[in-house]
Tab-separated table of C-alpha atoms in Angstrom:
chain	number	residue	atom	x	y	z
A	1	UNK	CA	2.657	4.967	12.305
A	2	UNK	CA	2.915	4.707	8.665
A	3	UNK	CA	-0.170	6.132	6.543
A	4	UNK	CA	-1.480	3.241	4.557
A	5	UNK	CA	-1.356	4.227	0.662
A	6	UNK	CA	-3.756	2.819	-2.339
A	7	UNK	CA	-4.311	3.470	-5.860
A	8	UNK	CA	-6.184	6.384	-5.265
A	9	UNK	CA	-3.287	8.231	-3.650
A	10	UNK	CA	-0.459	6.407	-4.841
A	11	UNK	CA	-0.062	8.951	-7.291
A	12	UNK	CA	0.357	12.276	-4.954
A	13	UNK	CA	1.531	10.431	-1.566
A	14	UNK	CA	4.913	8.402	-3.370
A	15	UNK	CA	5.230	9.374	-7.041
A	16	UNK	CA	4.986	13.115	-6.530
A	17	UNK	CA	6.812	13.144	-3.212
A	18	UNK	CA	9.027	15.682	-2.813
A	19	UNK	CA	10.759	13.307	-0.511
A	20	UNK	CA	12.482	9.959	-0.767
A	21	UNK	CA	9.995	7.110	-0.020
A	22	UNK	CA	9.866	3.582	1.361
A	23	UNK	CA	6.957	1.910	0.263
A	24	UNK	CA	5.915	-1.549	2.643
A	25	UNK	CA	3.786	-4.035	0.398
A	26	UNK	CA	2.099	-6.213	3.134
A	27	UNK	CA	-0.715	-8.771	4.087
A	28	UNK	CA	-2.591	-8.721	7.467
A	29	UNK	CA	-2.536	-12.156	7.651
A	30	UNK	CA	1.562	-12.362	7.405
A	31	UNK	CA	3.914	-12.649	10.854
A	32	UNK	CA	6.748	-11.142	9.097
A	33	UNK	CA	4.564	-7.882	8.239
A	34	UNK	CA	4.097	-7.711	11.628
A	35	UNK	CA	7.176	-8.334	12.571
A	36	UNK	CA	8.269	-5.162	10.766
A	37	UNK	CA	5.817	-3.114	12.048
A	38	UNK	CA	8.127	-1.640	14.716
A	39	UNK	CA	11.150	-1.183	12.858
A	40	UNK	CA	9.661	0.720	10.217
A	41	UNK	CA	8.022	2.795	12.983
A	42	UNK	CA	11.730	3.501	14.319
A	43	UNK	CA	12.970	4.228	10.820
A	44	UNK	CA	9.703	6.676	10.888
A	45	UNK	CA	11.452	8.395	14.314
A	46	UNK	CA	15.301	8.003	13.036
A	47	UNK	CA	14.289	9.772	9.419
A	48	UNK	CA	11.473	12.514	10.094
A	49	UNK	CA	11.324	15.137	7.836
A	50	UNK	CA	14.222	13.308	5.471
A	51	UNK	CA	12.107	9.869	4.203
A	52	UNK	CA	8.102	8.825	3.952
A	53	UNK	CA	7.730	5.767	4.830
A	54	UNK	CA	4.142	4.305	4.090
A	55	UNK	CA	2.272	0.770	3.405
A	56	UNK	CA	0.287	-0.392	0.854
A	57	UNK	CA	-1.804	-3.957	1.843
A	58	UNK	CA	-1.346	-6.037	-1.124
A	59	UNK	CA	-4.693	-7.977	-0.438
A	60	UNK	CA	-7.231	-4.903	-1.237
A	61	UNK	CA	-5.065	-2.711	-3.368
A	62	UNK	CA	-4.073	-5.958	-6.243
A	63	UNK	CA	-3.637	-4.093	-8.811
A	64	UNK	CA	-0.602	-1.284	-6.928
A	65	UNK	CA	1.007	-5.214	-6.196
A	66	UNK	CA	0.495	-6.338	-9.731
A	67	UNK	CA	1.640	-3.364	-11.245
A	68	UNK	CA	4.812	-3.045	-9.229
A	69	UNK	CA	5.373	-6.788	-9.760
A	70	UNK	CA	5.269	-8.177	-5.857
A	71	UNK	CA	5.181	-11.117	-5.503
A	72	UNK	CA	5.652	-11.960	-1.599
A	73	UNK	CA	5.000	-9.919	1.526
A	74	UNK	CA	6.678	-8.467	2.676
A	75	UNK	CA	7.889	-6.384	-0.214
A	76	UNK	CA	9.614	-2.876	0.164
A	77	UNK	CA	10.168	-0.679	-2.634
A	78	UNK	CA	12.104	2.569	-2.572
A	79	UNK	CA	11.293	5.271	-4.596
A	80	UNK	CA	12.966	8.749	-5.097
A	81	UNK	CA	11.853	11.262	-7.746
A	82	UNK	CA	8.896	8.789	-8.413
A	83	UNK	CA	11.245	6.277	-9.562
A	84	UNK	CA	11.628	2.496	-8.125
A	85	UNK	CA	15.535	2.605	-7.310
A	86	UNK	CA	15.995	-0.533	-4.712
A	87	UNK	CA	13.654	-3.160	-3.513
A	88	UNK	CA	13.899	-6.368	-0.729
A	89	UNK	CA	12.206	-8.780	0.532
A	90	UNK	CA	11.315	-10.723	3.291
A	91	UNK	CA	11.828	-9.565	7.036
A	92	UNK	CA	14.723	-7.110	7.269
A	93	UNK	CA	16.771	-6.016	10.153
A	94	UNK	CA	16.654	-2.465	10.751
A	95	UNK	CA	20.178	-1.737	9.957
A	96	UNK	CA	19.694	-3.778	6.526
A	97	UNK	CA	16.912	-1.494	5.915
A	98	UNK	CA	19.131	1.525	7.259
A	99	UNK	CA	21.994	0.453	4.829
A	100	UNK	CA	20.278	0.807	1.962
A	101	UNK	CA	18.009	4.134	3.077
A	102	UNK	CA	21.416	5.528	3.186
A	103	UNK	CA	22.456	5.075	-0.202
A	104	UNK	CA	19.070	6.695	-0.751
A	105	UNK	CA	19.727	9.734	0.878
């Protein structure tokens, strides 16, 4: 399950990852969220130990969404070295996700 990020931790959990990370901007109140719940927990199984993949919930932690400019949920940003390198959103297939994870990697 992925560990739910906020300002506090931003900081140490994605920028200073030593690790690649996908970050989930969400809303409980959105079916697509939900809907994307499970294939970001397979993406969780299919890249252990090479990817983070965590969620930040864009109705308590505003200023993380305002700051990173989304929008719409869902939103997924990719980071690597602390840096924002891709972003999507909507509901994604796992294999759209996949695609761009690997150009990531």
């Amino acid at each position: 399950m992925s560990v739910r990020v906020n300002e506090d931790n931003f900081e140490a959990v994605v920028s200073k990852s030593d690790l690649p990370v996908l970050v989930e901007f969400y809303s409980d109140s959105c079916v697509p969220c939900k809907q994307m719940s499970p294939i970001l927990g397979d993406l969780e199984d299919d890249y252990e130990n090479r990817l983070k993949i965590v969620k930040v919930n864009s109705n308590f932690d505003v200023s993380l969404a305002t700051r990173f400019r989304v929008m719409a949920s869902p939103t997924i940003l990719f980071f690597k070295h602390g840096e924002e390198i891709n972003r999507t959103r909507g509901l994604k297939t796992k294999s759209e996700l996949e695609e761009i994870i690997s150009e990531m990697l």
